[in-house]
């Protein structure tokens, strides 16, 4: 039935969002946030889907929102540890690159503080943080904060 298709649709939308974040072309980050926002409620019914929040953290780093990025990454890492979930190597590498970039621009203690604040968020609070400022899929293009070379260097 239609209801059984909703998680599959959510997963497909989440994978499109992830692909856009990793591709990091003009406008990709804003589109990724919009697809992620559409995917979240569909995925949330089936699983915790913290991988999507972590990918949205990478997107926020690229759009120049370091505090949002670090809080979402911190939330996802804490949730994964709590659930005993295994991290995916390519996503872990990307997250490490993002965190290192943030530590270059901001005091490492500030970045760690943002991550710790994110670890204290509920999933719904983290989702609100992730998707509250996303624009529609056909919305404006953004200037991405991290260069595309950063993304391709982790593959």
JSON list of C-alpha atoms in Angstrom, two decimals:
[
{"chain": "A", "resi": 1, "resn": "UNK", "atom": "CA", "xyz": [0.00, 0.00, 0.00]},
{"chain": "A", "resi": 2, "resn": "UNK", "atom": "CA", "xyz": [0.82, 3.67, -0.08]},
{"chain": "A", "resi": 3, "resn": "UNK", "atom": "CA", "xyz": [1.86, 3.74, 3.58]},
{"chain": "A", "resi": 4, "resn": "UNK", "atom": "CA", "xyz": [4.53, 1.09, 3.01]},
{"chain": "A", "resi": 5, "resn": "UNK", "atom": "CA", "xyz": [5.98, 3.24, 0.22]},
{"chain": "A", "resi": 6, "resn": "UNK", "atom": "CA", "xyz": [6.50, 6.26, 2.49]},
{"chain": "A", "resi": 7, "resn": "UNK", "atom": "CA", "xyz": [9.71, 4.96, 4.15]},
{"chain": "A", "resi": 8, "resn": "UNK", "atom": "CA", "xyz": [11.11, 4.06, 0.73]},
{"chain": "A", "resi": 9, "resn": "UNK", "atom": "CA", "xyz": [10.30, 7.53, -0.55]},
{"chain": "A", "resi": 10, "resn": "UNK", "atom": "CA", "xyz": [11.92, 9.03, 2.54]},
{"chain": "A", "resi": 11, "resn": "UNK", "atom": "CA", "xyz": [15.04, 6.95, 1.99]},
{"chain": "A", "resi": 12, "resn": "UNK", "atom": "CA", "xyz": [15.20, 7.96, -1.68]},
{"chain": "A", "resi": 13, "resn": "UNK", "atom": "CA", "xyz": [14.80, 11.65, -0.80]},
{"chain": "A", "resi": 14, "resn": "UNK", "atom": "CA", "xyz": [17.45, 11.31, 1.92]},
{"chain": "A", "resi": 15, "resn": "UNK", "atom": "CA", "xyz": [19.87, 9.70, -0.52]},
{"chain": "A", "resi": 16, "resn": "UNK", "atom": "CA", "xyz": [19.26, 12.52, -3.02]},
{"chain": "A", "resi": 17, "resn": "UNK", "atom": "CA", "xyz": [19.98, 15.03, -0.24]},
{"chain": "A", "resi": 18, "resn": "UNK", "atom": "CA", "xyz": [23.18, 13.18, 0.68]},
{"chain": "A", "resi": 19, "resn": "UNK", "atom": "CA", "xyz": [24.30, 13.07, -2.94]},
{"chain": "A", "resi": 20, "resn": "UNK", "atom": "CA", "xyz": [23.72, 16.80, -3.34]},
{"chain": "A", "resi": 21, "resn": "UNK", "atom": "CA", "xyz": [25.71, 17.57, -0.18]},
{"chain": "A", "resi": 22, "resn": "UNK", "atom": "CA", "xyz": [28.64, 15.48, -1.35]},
{"chain": "A", "resi": 23, "resn": "UNK", "atom": "CA", "xyz": [28.47, 16.84, -4.90]},
{"chain": "A", "resi": 24, "resn": "UNK", "atom": "CA", "xyz": [28.52, 20.43, -3.57]},
{"chain": "A", "resi": 25, "resn": "UNK", "atom": "CA", "xyz": [27.81, 22.24, -6.86]},
{"chain": "A", "resi": 26, "resn": "UNK", "atom": "CA", "xyz": [26.07, 25.62, -7.18]},
{"chain": "A", "resi": 27, "resn": "UNK", "atom": "CA", "xyz": [22.76, 25.47, -5.33]},
{"chain": "A", "resi": 28, "resn": "UNK", "atom": "CA", "xyz": [23.26, 21.84, -4.24]},
{"chain": "A", "resi": 29, "resn": "UNK", "atom": "CA", "xyz": [23.39, 22.62, -0.52]},
{"chain": "A", "resi": 30, "resn": "UNK", "atom": "CA", "xyz": [20.07, 24.48, -0.48]},
{"chain": "A", "resi": 31, "resn": "UNK", "atom": "CA", "xyz": [18.43, 21.73, -2.53]},
{"chain": "A", "resi": 32, "resn": "UNK", "atom": "CA", "xyz": [19.91, 19.10, -0.20]},
{"chain": "A", "resi": 33, "resn": "UNK", "atom": "CA", "xyz": [18.42, 20.85, 2.82]},
{"chain": "A", "resi": 34, "resn": "UNK", "atom": "CA", "xyz": [15.04, 21.00, 1.11]},
{"chain": "A", "resi": 35, "resn": "UNK", "atom": "CA", "xyz": [15.12, 17.29, 0.14]},
{"chain": "A", "resi": 36, "resn": "UNK", "atom": "CA", "xyz": [16.28, 16.42, 3.64]},
{"chain": "A", "resi": 37, "resn": "UNK", "atom": "CA", "xyz": [13.38, 18.35, 5.13]},
{"chain": "A", "resi": 38, "resn": "UNK", "atom": "CA", "xyz": [10.98, 16.34, 2.93]},
{"chain": "A", "resi": 39, "resn": "UNK", "atom": "CA", "xyz": [12.69, 13.04, 3.79]},
{"chain": "A", "resi": 40, "resn": "UNK", "atom": "CA", "xyz": [12.83, 13.50, 7.57]},
{"chain": "A", "resi": 41, "resn": "UNK", "atom": "CA", "xyz": [9.18, 12.89, 8.51]},
{"chain": "A", "resi": 42, "resn": "UNK", "atom": "CA", "xyz": [9.00, 9.89, 6.18]},
{"chain": "A", "resi": 43, "resn": "UNK", "atom": "CA", "xyz": [12.18, 8.34, 7.58]},
{"chain": "A", "resi": 44, "resn": "UNK", "atom": "CA", "xyz": [11.41, 9.27, 11.17]},
{"chain": "A", "resi": 45, "resn": "UNK", "atom": "CA", "xyz": [8.44, 6.93, 11.28]},
{"chain": "A", "resi": 46, "resn": "UNK", "atom": "CA", "xyz": [10.64, 3.90, 10.61]},
{"chain": "A", "resi": 47, "resn": "UNK", "atom": "CA", "xyz": [13.94, 4.71, 12.27]},
{"chain": "A", "resi": 48, "resn": "UNK", "atom": "CA", "xyz": [15.93, 7.32, 14.09]},
{"chain": "A", "resi": 49, "resn": "UNK", "atom": "CA", "xyz": [17.61, 8.39, 10.81]},
{"chain": "A", "resi": 50, "resn": "UNK", "atom": "CA", "xyz": [20.37, 10.34, 12.51]},
{"chain": "A", "resi": 51, "resn": "UNK", "atom": "CA", "xyz": [22.54, 9.78, 9.43]},
{"chain": "A", "resi": 52, "resn": "UNK", "atom": "CA", "xyz": [20.34, 12.32, 7.65]},
{"chain": "A", "resi": 53, "resn": "UNK", "atom": "CA", "xyz": [20.83, 14.88, 10.43]},
{"chain": "A", "resi": 54, "resn": "UNK", "atom": "CA", "xyz": [24.59, 14.37, 10.23]},
{"chain": "A", "resi": 55, "resn": "UNK", "atom": "CA", "xyz": [24.55, 14.91, 6.46]},
{"chain": "A", "resi": 56, "resn": "UNK", "atom": "CA", "xyz": [22.48, 18.05, 7.04]},
{"chain": "A", "resi": 57, "resn": "UNK", "atom": "CA", "xyz": [25.23, 19.17, 9.44]},
{"chain": "A", "resi": 58, "resn": "UNK", "atom": "CA", "xyz": [27.70, 18.93, 6.56]},
{"chain": "A", "resi": 59, "resn": "UNK", "atom": "CA", "xyz": [25.28, 20.97, 4.44]},
{"chain": "A", "resi": 60, "resn": "UNK", "atom": "CA", "xyz": [25.07, 23.67, 7.10]},
{"chain": "A", "resi": 61, "resn": "UNK", "atom": "CA", "xyz": [28.86, 23.83, 7.30]},
{"chain": "A", "resi": 62, "resn": "UNK", "atom": "CA", "xyz": [28.94, 24.44, 3.58]},
{"chain": "A", "resi": 63, "resn": "UNK", "atom": "CA", "xyz": [26.33, 27.18, 3.80]},
{"chain": "A", "resi": 64, "resn": "UNK", "atom": "CA", "xyz": [28.34, 29.01, 6.46]},
{"chain": "A", "resi": 65, "resn": "UNK", "atom": "CA", "xyz": [26.47, 28.01, 9.64]},
{"chain": "A", "resi": 66, "resn": "UNK", "atom": "CA", "xyz": [29.26, 26.43, 11.72]},
{"chain": "A", "resi": 67, "resn": "UNK", "atom": "CA", "xyz": [27.37, 26.34, 15.01]},
{"chain": "A", "resi": 68, "resn": "UNK", "atom": "CA", "xyz": [24.41, 24.55, 13.41]},
{"chain": "A", "resi": 69, "resn": "UNK", "atom": "CA", "xyz": [26.77, 22.16, 11.61]},
{"chain": "A", "resi": 70, "resn": "UNK", "atom": "CA", "xyz": [28.67, 21.19, 14.74]},
{"chain": "A", "resi": 71, "resn": "UNK", "atom": "CA", "xyz": [25.50, 20.79, 16.82]},
{"chain": "A", "resi": 72, "resn": "UNK", "atom": "CA", "xyz": [23.95, 18.46, 14.21]},
{"chain": "A", "resi": 73, "resn": "UNK", "atom": "CA", "xyz": [27.16, 16.45, 13.92]},
{"chain": "A", "resi": 74, "resn": "UNK", "atom": "CA", "xyz": [27.43, 16.26, 17.72]},
{"chain": "A", "resi": 75, "resn": "UNK", "atom": "CA", "xyz": [23.82, 15.11, 17.96]},
{"chain": "A", "resi": 76, "resn": "UNK", "atom": "CA", "xyz": [24.27, 12.41, 15.33]},
{"chain": "A", "resi": 77, "resn": "UNK", "atom": "CA", "xyz": [27.50, 11.11, 16.88]},
{"chain": "A", "resi": 78, "resn": "UNK", "atom": "CA", "xyz": [25.93, 10.92, 20.34]},
{"chain": "A", "resi": 79, "resn": "UNK", "atom": "CA", "xyz": [22.79, 9.22, 19.01]},
{"chain": "A", "resi": 80, "resn": "UNK", "atom": "CA", "xyz": [24.83, 6.69, 17.06]},
{"chain": "A", "resi": 81, "resn": "UNK", "atom": "CA", "xyz": [26.91, 5.88, 20.14]},
{"chain": "A", "resi": 82, "resn": "UNK", "atom": "CA", "xyz": [23.77, 5.57, 22.25]},
{"chain": "A", "resi": 83, "resn": "UNK", "atom": "CA", "xyz": [22.15, 3.23, 19.74]},
{"chain": "A", "resi": 84, "resn": "UNK", "atom": "CA", "xyz": [25.30, 1.17, 19.13]},
{"chain": "A", "resi": 85, "resn": "UNK", "atom": "CA", "xyz": [25.11, 2.05, 15.44]},
{"chain": "A", "resi": 86, "resn": "UNK", "atom": "CA", "xyz": [28.22, 1.57, 13.29]},
{"chain": "A", "resi": 87, "resn": "UNK", "atom": "CA", "xyz": [29.47, 4.65, 11.47]},
{"chain": "A", "resi": 88, "resn": "UNK", "atom": "CA", "xyz": [29.85, 4.52, 7.68]},
{"chain": "A", "resi": 89, "resn": "UNK", "atom": "CA", "xyz": [33.51, 5.15, 6.74]},
{"chain": "A", "resi": 90, "resn": "UNK", "atom": "CA", "xyz": [32.94, 7.65, 3.91]},
{"chain": "A", "resi": 91, "resn": "UNK", "atom": "CA", "xyz": [30.56, 9.73, 6.04]},
{"chain": "A", "resi": 92, "resn": "UNK", "atom": "CA", "xyz": [32.97, 9.60, 8.98]},
{"chain": "A", "resi": 93, "resn": "UNK", "atom": "CA", "xyz": [35.77, 10.93, 6.73]},
{"chain": "A", "resi": 94, "resn": "UNK", "atom": "CA", "xyz": [33.55, 13.74, 5.48]},
{"chain": "A", "resi": 95, "resn": "UNK", "atom": "CA", "xyz": [32.49, 14.67, 9.00]},
{"chain": "A", "resi": 96, "resn": "UNK", "atom": "CA", "xyz": [36.13, 14.68, 10.14]},
{"chain": "A", "resi": 97, "resn": "UNK", "atom": "CA", "xyz": [37.04, 17.05, 7.27]},
{"chain": "A", "resi": 98, "resn": "UNK", "atom": "CA", "xyz": [34.17, 19.36, 8.20]},
{"chain": "A", "resi": 99, "resn": "UNK", "atom": "CA", "xyz": [35.11, 19.39, 11.89]},
{"chain": "A", "resi": 100, "resn": "UNK", "atom": "CA", "xyz": [38.75, 20.08, 11.05]},
{"chain": "A", "resi": 101, "resn": "UNK", "atom": "CA", "xyz": [37.70, 22.98, 8.80]},
{"chain": "A", "resi": 102, "resn": "UNK", "atom": "CA", "xyz": [35.58, 24.38, 11.60]},
{"chain": "A", "resi": 103, "resn": "UNK", "atom": "CA", "xyz": [38.48, 24.08, 14.06]},
{"chain": "A", "resi": 104, "resn": "UNK", "atom": "CA", "xyz": [40.72, 26.03, 11.69]},
{"chain": "A", "resi": 105, "resn": "UNK", "atom": "CA", "xyz": [38.29, 28.96, 11.60]},
{"chain": "A", "resi": 106, "resn": "UNK", "atom": "CA", "xyz": [36.94, 28.74, 15.17]},
{"chain": "A", "resi": 107, "resn": "UNK", "atom": "CA", "xyz": [38.53, 27.87, 18.47]},
{"chain": "A", "resi": 108, "resn": "UNK", "atom": "CA", "xyz": [38.58, 24.07, 18.86]},
{"chain": "A", "resi": 109, "resn": "UNK", "atom": "CA", "xyz": [36.96, 24.45, 22.29]},
{"chain": "A", "resi": 110, "resn": "UNK", "atom": "CA", "xyz": [34.11, 26.39, 20.70]},
{"chain": "A", "resi": 111, "resn": "UNK", "atom": "CA", "xyz": [33.56, 23.66, 18.09]},
{"chain": "A", "resi": 112, "resn": "UNK", "atom": "CA", "xyz": [33.61, 21.00, 20.82]},
{"chain": "A", "resi": 113, "resn": "UNK", "atom": "CA", "xyz": [31.12, 23.07, 22.82]},
{"chain": "A", "resi": 114, "resn": "UNK", "atom": "CA", "xyz": [28.78, 23.21, 19.83]},
{"chain": "A", "resi": 115, "resn": "UNK", "atom": "CA", "xyz": [29.11, 19.43, 19.38]},
{"chain": "A", "resi": 116, "resn": "UNK", "atom": "CA", "xyz": [28.36, 18.87, 23.07]},
{"chain": "A", "resi": 117, "resn": "UNK", "atom": "CA", "xyz": [25.31, 21.14, 22.85]},
{"chain": "A", "resi": 118, "resn": "UNK", "atom": "CA", "xyz": [24.10, 19.09, 19.90]},
{"chain": "A", "resi": 119, "resn": "UNK", "atom": "CA", "xyz": [24.58, 15.85, 21.81]},
{"chain": "A", "resi": 120, "resn": "UNK", "atom": "CA", "xyz": [22.06, 17.12, 24.37]},
{"chain": "A", "resi": 121, "resn": "UNK", "atom": "CA", "xyz": [19.35, 17.78, 21.75]},
{"chain": "A", "resi": 122, "resn": "UNK", "atom": "CA", "xyz": [16.44, 15.45, 21.15]},
{"chain": "A", "resi": 123, "resn": "UNK", "atom": "CA", "xyz": [16.00, 14.14, 17.61]},
{"chain": "A", "resi": 124, "resn": "UNK", "atom": "CA", "xyz": [13.08, 16.52, 17.08]},
{"chain": "A", "resi": 125, "resn": "UNK", "atom": "CA", "xyz": [15.10, 19.50, 18.33]},
{"chain": "A", "resi": 126, "resn": "UNK", "atom": "CA", "xyz": [17.97, 18.54, 16.02]},
{"chain": "A", "resi": 127, "resn": "UNK", "atom": "CA", "xyz": [15.57, 18.20, 13.09]},
{"chain": "A", "resi": 128, "resn": "UNK", "atom": "CA", "xyz": [14.13, 21.63, 13.82]},
{"chain": "A", "resi": 129, "resn": "UNK", "atom": "CA", "xyz": [17.65, 23.03, 13.86]},
{"chain": "A", "resi": 130, "resn": "UNK", "atom": "CA", "xyz": [18.51, 21.24, 10.60]},
{"chain": "A", "resi": 131, "resn": "UNK", "atom": "CA", "xyz": [15.43, 22.10, 8.60]},
{"chain": "A", "resi": 132, "resn": "UNK", "atom": "CA", "xyz": [14.11, 25.28, 10.13]},
{"chain": "A", "resi": 133, "resn": "UNK", "atom": "CA", "xyz": [16.03, 27.50, 7.70]},
{"chain": "A", "resi": 134, "resn": "UNK", "atom": "CA", "xyz": [15.99, 25.36, 4.55]},
{"chain": "A", "resi": 135, "resn": "UNK", "atom": "CA", "xyz": [14.60, 26.98, 1.43]},
{"chain": "A", "resi": 136, "resn": "UNK", "atom": "CA", "xyz": [12.24, 25.33, -1.07]},
{"chain": "A", "resi": 137, "resn": "UNK", "atom": "CA", "xyz": [13.74, 22.90, -3.59]},
{"chain": "A", "resi": 138, "resn": "UNK", "atom": "CA", "xyz": [13.48, 25.53, -6.32]},
{"chain": "A", "resi": 139, "resn": "UNK", "atom": "CA", "xyz": [14.72, 28.28, -3.98]},
{"chain": "A", "resi": 140, "resn": "UNK", "atom": "CA", "xyz": [17.74, 30.54, -4.18]},
{"chain": "A", "resi": 141, "resn": "UNK", "atom": "CA", "xyz": [21.24, 29.29, -4.79]},
{"chain": "A", "resi": 142, "resn": "UNK", "atom": "CA", "xyz": [23.76, 29.70, -2.00]},
{"chain": "A", "resi": 143, "resn": "UNK", "atom": "CA", "xyz": [27.43, 30.46, -1.81]},
{"chain": "A", "resi": 144, "resn": "UNK", "atom": "CA", "xyz": [28.86, 27.29, -0.26]},
{"chain": "A", "resi": 145, "resn": "UNK", "atom": "CA", "xyz": [31.23, 27.85, 2.64]},
{"chain": "A", "resi": 146, "resn": "UNK", "atom": "CA", "xyz": [33.46, 24.81, 2.04]},
{"chain": "A", "resi": 147, "resn": "UNK", "atom": "CA", "xyz": [34.98, 24.37, -1.41]},
{"chain": "A", "resi": 148, "resn": "UNK", "atom": "CA", "xyz": [33.92, 21.45, -3.59]},
{"chain": "A", "resi": 149, "resn": "UNK", "atom": "CA", "xyz": [37.50, 20.15, -3.55]},
{"chain": "A", "resi": 150, "resn": "UNK", "atom": "CA", "xyz": [36.99, 19.35, 0.13]},
{"chain": "A", "resi": 151, "resn": "UNK", "atom": "CA", "xyz": [34.18, 16.95, -0.74]},
{"chain": "A", "resi": 152, "resn": "UNK", "atom": "CA", "xyz": [36.02, 15.19, -3.55]},
{"chain": "A", "resi": 153, "resn": "UNK", "atom": "CA", "xyz": [39.15, 14.72, -1.45]},
{"chain": "A", "resi": 154, "resn": "UNK", "atom": "CA", "xyz": [37.33, 12.32, 0.87]},
{"chain": "A", "resi": 155, "resn": "UNK", "atom": "CA", "xyz": [36.22, 9.77, -1.74]}
]
